[in-house]
PDB file of C-alpha atoms in Angstrom:
ATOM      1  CA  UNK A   1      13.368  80.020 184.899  1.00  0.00           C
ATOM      2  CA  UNK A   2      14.344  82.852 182.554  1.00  0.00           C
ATOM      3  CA  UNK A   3      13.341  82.828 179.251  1.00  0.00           C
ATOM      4  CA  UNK A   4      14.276  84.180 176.003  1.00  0.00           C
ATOM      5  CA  UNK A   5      11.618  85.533 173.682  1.00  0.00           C
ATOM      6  CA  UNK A   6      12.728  86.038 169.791  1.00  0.00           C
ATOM      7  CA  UNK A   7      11.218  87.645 167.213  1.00  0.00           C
ATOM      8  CA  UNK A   8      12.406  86.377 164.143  1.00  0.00           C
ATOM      9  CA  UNK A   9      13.826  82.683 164.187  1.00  0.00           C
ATOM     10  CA  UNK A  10      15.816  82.640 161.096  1.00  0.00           C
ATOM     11  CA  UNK A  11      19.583  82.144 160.773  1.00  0.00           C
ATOM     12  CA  UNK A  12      20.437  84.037 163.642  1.00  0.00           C
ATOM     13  CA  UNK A  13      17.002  83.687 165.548  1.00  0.00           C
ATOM     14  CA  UNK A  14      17.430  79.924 165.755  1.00  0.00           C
ATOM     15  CA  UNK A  15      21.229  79.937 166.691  1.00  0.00           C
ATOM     16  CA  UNK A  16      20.430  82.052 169.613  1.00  0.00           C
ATOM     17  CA  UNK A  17      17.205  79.546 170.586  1.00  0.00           C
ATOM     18  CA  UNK A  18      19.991  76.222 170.642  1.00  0.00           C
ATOM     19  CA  UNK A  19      22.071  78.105 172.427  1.00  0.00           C
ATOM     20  CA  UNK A  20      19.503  79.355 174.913  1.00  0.00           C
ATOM     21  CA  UNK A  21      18.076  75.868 175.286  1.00  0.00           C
ATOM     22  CA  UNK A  22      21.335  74.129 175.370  1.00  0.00           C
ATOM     23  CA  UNK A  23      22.222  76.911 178.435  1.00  0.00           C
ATOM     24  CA  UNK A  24      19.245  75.985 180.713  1.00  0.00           C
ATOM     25  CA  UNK A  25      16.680  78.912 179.306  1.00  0.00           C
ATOM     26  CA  UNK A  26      12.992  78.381 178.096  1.00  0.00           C
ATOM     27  CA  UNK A  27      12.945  80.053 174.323  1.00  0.00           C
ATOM     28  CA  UNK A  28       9.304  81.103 173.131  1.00  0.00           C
ATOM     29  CA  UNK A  29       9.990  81.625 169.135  1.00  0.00           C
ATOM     30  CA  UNK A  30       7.797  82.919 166.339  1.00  0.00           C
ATOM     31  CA  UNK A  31       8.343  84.453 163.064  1.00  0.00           C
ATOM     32  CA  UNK A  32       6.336  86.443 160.539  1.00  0.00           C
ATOM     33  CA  UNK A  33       4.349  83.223 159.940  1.00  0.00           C
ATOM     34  CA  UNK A  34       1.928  81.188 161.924  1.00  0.00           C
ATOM     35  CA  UNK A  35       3.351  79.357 165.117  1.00  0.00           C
ATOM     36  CA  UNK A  36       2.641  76.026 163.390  1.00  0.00           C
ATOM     37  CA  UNK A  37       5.590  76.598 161.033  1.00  0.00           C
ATOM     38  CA  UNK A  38       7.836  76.859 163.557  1.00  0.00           C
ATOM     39  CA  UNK A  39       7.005  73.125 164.804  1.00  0.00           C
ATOM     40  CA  UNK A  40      10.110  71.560 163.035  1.00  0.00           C
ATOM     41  CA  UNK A  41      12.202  73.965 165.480  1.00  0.00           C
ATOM     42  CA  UNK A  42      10.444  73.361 168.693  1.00  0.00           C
ATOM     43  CA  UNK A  43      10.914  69.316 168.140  1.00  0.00           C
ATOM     44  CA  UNK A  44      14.611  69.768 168.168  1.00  0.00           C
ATOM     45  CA  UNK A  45      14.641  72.541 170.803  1.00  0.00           C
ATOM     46  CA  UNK A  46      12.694  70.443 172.819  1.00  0.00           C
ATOM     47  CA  UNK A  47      10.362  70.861 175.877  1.00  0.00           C
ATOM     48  CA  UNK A  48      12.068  74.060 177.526  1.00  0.00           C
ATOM     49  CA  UNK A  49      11.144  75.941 173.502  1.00  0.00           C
ATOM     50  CA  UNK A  50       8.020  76.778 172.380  1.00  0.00           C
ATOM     51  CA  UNK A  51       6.361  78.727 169.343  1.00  0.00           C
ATOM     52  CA  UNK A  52       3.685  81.510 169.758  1.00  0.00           C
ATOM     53  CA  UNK A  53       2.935  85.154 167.945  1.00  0.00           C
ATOM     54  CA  UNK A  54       5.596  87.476 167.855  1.00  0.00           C
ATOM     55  CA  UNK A  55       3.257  89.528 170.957  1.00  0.00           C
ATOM     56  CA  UNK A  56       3.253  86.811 172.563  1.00  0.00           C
ATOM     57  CA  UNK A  57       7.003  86.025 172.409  1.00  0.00           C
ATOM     58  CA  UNK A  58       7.558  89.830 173.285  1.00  0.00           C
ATOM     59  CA  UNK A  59       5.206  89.382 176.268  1.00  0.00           C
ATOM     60  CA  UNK A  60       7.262  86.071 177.407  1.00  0.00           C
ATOM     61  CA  UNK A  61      10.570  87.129 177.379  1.00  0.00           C
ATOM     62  CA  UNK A  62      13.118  88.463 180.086  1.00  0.00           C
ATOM     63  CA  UNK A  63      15.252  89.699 177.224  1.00  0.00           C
ATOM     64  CA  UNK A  64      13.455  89.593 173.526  1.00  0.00           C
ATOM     65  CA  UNK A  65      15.026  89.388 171.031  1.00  0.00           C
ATOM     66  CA  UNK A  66      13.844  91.505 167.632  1.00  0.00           C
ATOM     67  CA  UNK A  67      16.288  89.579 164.382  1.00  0.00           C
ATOM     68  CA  UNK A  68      14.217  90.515 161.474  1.00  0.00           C
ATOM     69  CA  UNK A  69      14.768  92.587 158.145  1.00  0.00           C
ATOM     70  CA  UNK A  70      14.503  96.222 158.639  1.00  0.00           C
ATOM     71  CA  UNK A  71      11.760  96.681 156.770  1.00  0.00           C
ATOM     72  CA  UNK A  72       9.574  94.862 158.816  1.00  0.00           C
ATOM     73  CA  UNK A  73      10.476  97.005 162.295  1.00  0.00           C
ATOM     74  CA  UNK A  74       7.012  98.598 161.807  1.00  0.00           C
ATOM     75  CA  UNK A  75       5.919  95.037 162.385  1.00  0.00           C
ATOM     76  CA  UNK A  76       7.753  94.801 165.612  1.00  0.00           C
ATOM     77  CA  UNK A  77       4.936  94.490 168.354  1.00  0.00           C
ATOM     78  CA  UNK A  78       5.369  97.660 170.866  1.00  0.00           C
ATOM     79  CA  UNK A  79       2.797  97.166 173.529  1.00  0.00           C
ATOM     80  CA  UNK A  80       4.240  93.913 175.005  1.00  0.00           C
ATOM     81  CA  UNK A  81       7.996  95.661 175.067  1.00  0.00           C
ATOM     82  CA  UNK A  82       7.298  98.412 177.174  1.00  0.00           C
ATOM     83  CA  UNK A  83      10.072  98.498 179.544  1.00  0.00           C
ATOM     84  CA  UNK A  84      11.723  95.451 178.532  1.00  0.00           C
ATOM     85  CA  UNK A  85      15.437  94.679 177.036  1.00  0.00           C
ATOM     86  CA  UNK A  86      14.920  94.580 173.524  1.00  0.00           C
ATOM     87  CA  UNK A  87      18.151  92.916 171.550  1.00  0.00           C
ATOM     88  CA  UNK A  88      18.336  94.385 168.168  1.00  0.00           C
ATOM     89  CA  UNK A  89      20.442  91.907 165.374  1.00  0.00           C
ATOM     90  CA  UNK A  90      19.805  93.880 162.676  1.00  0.00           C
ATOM     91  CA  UNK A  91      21.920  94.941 159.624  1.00  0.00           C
ATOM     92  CA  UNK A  92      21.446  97.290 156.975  1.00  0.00           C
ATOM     93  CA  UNK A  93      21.345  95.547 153.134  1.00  0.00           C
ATOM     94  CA  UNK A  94      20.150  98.600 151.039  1.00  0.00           C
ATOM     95  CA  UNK A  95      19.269  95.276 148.439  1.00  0.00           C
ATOM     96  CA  UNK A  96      17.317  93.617 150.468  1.00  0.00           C
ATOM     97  CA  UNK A  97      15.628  96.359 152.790  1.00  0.00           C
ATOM     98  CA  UNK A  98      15.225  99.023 150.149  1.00  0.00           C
ATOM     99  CA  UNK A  99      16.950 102.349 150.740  1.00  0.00           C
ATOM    100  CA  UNK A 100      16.523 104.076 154.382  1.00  0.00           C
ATOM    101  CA  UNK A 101      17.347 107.631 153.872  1.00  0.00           C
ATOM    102  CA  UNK A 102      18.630 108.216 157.024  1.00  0.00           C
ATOM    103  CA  UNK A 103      20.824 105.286 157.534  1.00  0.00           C
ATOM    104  CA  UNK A 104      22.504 106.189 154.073  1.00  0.00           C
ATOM    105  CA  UNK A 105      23.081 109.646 155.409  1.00  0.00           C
ATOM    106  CA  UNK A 106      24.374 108.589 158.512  1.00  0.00           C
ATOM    107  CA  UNK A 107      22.067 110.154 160.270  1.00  0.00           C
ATOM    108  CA  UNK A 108      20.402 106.729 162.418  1.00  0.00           C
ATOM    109  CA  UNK A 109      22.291 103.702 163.025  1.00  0.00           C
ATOM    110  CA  UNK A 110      19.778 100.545 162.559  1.00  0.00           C
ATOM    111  CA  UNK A 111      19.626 100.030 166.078  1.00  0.00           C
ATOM    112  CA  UNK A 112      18.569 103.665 166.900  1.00  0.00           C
ATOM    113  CA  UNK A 113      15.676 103.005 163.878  1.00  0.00           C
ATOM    114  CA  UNK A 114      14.497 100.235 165.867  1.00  0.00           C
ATOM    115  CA  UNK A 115      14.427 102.338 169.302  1.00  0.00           C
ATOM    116  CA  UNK A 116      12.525 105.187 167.452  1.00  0.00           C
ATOM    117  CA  UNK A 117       9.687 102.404 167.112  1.00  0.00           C
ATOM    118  CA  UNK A 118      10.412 101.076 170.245  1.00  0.00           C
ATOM    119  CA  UNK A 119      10.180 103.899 172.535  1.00  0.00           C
ATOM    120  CA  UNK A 120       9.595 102.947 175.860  1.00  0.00           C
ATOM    121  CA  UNK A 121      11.559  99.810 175.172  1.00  0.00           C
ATOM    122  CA  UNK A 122      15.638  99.712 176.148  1.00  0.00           C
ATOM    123  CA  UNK A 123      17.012  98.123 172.866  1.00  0.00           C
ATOM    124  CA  UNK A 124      21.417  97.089 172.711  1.00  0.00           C
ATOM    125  CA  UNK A 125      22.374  95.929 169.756  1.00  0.00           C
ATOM    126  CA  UNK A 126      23.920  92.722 169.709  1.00  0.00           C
ATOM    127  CA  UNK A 127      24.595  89.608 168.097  1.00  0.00           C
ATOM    128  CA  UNK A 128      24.673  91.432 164.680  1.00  0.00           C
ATOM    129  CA  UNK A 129      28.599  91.018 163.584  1.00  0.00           C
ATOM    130  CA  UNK A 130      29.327  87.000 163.449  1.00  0.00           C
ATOM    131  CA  UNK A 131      28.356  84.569 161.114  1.00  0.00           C
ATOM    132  CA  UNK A 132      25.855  82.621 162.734  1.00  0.00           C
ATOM    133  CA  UNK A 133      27.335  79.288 161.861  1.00  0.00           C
ATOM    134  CA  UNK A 134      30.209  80.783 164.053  1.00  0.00           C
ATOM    135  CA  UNK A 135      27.913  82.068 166.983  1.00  0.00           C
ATOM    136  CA  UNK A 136      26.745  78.520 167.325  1.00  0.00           C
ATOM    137  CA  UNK A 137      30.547  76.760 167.246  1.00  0.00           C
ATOM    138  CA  UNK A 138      32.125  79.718 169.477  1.00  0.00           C
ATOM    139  CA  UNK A 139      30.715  79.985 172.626  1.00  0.00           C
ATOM    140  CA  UNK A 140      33.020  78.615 175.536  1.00  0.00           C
ATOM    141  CA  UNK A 141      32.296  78.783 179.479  1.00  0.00           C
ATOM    142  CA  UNK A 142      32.770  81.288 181.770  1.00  0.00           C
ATOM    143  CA  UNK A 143      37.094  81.813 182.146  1.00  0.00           C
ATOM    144  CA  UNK A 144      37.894  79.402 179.031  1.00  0.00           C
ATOM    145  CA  UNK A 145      41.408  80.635 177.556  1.00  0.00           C
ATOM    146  CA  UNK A 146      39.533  80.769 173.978  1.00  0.00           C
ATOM    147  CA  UNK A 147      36.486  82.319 174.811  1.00  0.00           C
ATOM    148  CA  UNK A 148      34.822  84.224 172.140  1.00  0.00           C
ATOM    149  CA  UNK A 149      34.265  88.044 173.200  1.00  0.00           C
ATOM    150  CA  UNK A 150      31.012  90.293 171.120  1.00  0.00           C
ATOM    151  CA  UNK A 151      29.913  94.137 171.275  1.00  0.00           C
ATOM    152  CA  UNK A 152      27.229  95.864 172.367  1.00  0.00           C
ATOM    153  CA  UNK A 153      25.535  98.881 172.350  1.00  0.00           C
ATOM    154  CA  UNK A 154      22.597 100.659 173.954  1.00  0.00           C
ATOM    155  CA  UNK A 155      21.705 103.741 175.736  1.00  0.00           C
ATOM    156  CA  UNK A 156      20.620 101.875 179.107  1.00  0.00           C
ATOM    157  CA  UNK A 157      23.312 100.560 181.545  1.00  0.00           C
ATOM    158  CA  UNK A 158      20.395  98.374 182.803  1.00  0.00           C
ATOM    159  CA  UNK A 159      19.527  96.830 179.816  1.00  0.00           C
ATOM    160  CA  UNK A 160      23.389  96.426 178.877  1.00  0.00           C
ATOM    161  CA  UNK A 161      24.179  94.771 182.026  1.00  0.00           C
ATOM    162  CA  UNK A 162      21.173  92.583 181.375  1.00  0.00           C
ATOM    163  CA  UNK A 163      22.152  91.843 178.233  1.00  0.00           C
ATOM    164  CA  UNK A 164      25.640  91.111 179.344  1.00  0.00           C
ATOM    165  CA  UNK A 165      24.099  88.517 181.706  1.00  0.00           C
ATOM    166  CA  UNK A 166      22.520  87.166 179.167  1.00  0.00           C
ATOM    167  CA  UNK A 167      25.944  86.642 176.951  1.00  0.00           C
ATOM    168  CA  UNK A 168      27.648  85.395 179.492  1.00  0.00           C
ATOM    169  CA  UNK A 169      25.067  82.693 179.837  1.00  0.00           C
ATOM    170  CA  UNK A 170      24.994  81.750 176.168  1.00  0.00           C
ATOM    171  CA  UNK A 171      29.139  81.115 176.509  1.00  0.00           C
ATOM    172  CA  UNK A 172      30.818  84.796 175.584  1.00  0.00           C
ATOM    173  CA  UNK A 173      32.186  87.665 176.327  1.00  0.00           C
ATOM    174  CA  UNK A 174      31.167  91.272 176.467  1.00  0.00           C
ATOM    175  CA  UNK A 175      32.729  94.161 174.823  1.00  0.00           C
ATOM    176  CA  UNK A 176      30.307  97.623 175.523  1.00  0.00           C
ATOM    177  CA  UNK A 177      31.438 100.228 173.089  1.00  0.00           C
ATOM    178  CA  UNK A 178      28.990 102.863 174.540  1.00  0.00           C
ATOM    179  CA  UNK A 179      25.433 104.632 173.329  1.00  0.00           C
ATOM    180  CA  UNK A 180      23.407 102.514 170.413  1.00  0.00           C
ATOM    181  CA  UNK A 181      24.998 105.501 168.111  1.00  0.00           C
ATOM    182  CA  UNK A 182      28.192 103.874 168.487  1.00  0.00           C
ATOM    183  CA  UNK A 183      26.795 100.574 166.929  1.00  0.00           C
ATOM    184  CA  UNK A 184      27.817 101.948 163.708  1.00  0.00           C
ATOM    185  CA  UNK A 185      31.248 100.277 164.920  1.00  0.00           C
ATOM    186  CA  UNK A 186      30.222  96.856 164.410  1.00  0.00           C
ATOM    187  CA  UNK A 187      28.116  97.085 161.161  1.00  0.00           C
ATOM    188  CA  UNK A 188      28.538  95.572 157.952  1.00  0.00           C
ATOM    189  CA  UNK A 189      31.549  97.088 156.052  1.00  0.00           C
ATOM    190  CA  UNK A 190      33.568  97.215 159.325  1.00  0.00           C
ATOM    191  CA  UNK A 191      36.663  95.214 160.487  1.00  0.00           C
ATOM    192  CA  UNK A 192      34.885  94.057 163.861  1.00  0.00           C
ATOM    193  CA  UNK A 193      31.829  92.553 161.794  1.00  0.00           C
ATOM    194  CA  UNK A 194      32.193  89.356 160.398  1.00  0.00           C
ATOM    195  CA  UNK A 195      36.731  88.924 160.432  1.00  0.00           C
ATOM    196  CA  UNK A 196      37.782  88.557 163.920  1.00  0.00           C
ATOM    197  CA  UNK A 197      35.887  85.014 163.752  1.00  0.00           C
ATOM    198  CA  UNK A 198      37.355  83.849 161.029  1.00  0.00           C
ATOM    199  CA  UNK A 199      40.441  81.353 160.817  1.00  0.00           C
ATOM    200  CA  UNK A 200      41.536  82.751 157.358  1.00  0.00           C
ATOM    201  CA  UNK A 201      41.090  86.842 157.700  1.00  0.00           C
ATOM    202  CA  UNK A 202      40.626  86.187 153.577  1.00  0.00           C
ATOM    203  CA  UNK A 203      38.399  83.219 153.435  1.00  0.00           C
ATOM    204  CA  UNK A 204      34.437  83.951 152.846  1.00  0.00           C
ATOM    205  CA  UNK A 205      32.388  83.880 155.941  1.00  0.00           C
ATOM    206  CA  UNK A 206      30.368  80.910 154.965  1.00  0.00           C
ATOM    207  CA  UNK A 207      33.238  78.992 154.085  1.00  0.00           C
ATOM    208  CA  UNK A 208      35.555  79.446 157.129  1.00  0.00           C
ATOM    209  CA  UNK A 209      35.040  77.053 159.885  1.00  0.00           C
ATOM    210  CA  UNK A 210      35.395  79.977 162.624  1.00  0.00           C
ATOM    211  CA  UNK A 211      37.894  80.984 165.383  1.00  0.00           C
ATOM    212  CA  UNK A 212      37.513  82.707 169.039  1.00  0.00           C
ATOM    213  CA  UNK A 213      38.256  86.089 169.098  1.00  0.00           C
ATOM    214  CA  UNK A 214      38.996  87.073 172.618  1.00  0.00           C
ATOM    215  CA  UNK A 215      38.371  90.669 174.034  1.00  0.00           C
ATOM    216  CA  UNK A 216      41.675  92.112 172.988  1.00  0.00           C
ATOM    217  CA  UNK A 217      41.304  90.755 169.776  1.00  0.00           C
ATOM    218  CA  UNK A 218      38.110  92.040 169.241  1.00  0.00           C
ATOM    219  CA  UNK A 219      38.899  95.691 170.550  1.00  0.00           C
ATOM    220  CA  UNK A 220      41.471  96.338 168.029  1.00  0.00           C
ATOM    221  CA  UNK A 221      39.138  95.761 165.474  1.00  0.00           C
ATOM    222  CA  UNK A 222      36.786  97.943 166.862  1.00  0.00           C
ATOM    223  CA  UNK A 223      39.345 100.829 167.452  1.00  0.00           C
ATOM    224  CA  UNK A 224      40.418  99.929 163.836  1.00  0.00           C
ATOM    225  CA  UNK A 225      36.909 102.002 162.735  1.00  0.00           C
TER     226      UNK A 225
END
């Protein structure tokens, strides 16, 4: 049985671990914290989840996947990800991460931070531009008429096409807009992150109940950037 390892089981960390679960895939979770906090989690997930250290969750995982601030990517285990598809969630918040010189310049996208770390890992970045109260009310099987479509990016067809699996599994679609450089297409500030799931374009993210956003929908707002 494939599993899903995450490091990081916040917001988005513990969307992705229902979803996983609820799709047939064992989940190994952990978080900055010791395993035992993570307890609450695992009793809902149920038998296919489990917590352990973020190594070990690295170690477990056919796709891992790193959704933590990104000042703590020097935390991010490297040993146990050599070689594997590493799934980067991460957004830039200057307020919350302190200033990164050379995301303000332009000169990194966060993803491309995170591979820098991770070298002889394959990191896409994914997962980072919905809500995640929407990620876990969107996803729709295989050839539904209002599936949900999100991007990716990476420098590995491999790991994109594994990661695209791995979507497809979890209930959406797959837009690839190219290298991880090209993530800077789906960050925060752009009209592919957050709007084409919302009902009301105007409405605030956390109070709009959500709405699919098929592939052509979601394109345009990517070529919008």
């Amino acid at each position: 049985m494939a599993t899903l390892g995450l490091i990081g089981s916040g917001n988005i960390g513990g969307t992705l671990a229902r979803l996983a679960v609820d799709a047939g895939l064992d989940v190994v979770l952990s978080n900055s914290r010791d395993p035992q906090t993570l307890s609450g989690l695992v009793a809902e997930l149920g038998p296919r989840a489990r917590a352990a250290t973020p190594a070990e969750a690295a170690g477990a995982g056919d796709w891992v996947v790193v959704t933590v601030p990104l000042k703590a990517v020097p935390q991010v285990p490297h040993a146990p990800l050599v070689g594997k598809t590493v799934i980067d969630t991460g957004n830039y918040y200057p307020e919350r991460d302190g200033r990164i010189p050379q995301l303000d310049t332009g000169e990194l996208t966060e993803s491309e931070l995170l591979q820098r770390h991770l070298t002889d890992a394959h990191v896409v970045k994914a997962f980072n531009n919905i809500f995640f109260r929407h990620l876990a009310v969107l996803a729709r099987p295989a050839g539904a008429p209002d599936r949900s479509a999100l991007p990716v990016a990476g420098d590995d067809a491999a790991a994109k096409n594994a990661v695209t699996a791995l979507l497809d599994t979890l209930g959406y679609d797959t837009v690839d807009v190219g290298p991880l450089a090209e993530g800077r297409r789906f960050q925060p500030g752009t009209p592919a992150y957050g709007t084409p799931y919302l009902k009301d374009p105007h409405a605030r993210l956390w109070e709009d109940p959500g709405s699919p956003a098929g592939l052509a929908k979601l394109r345009r707002a990517l070529d919008a950037v």
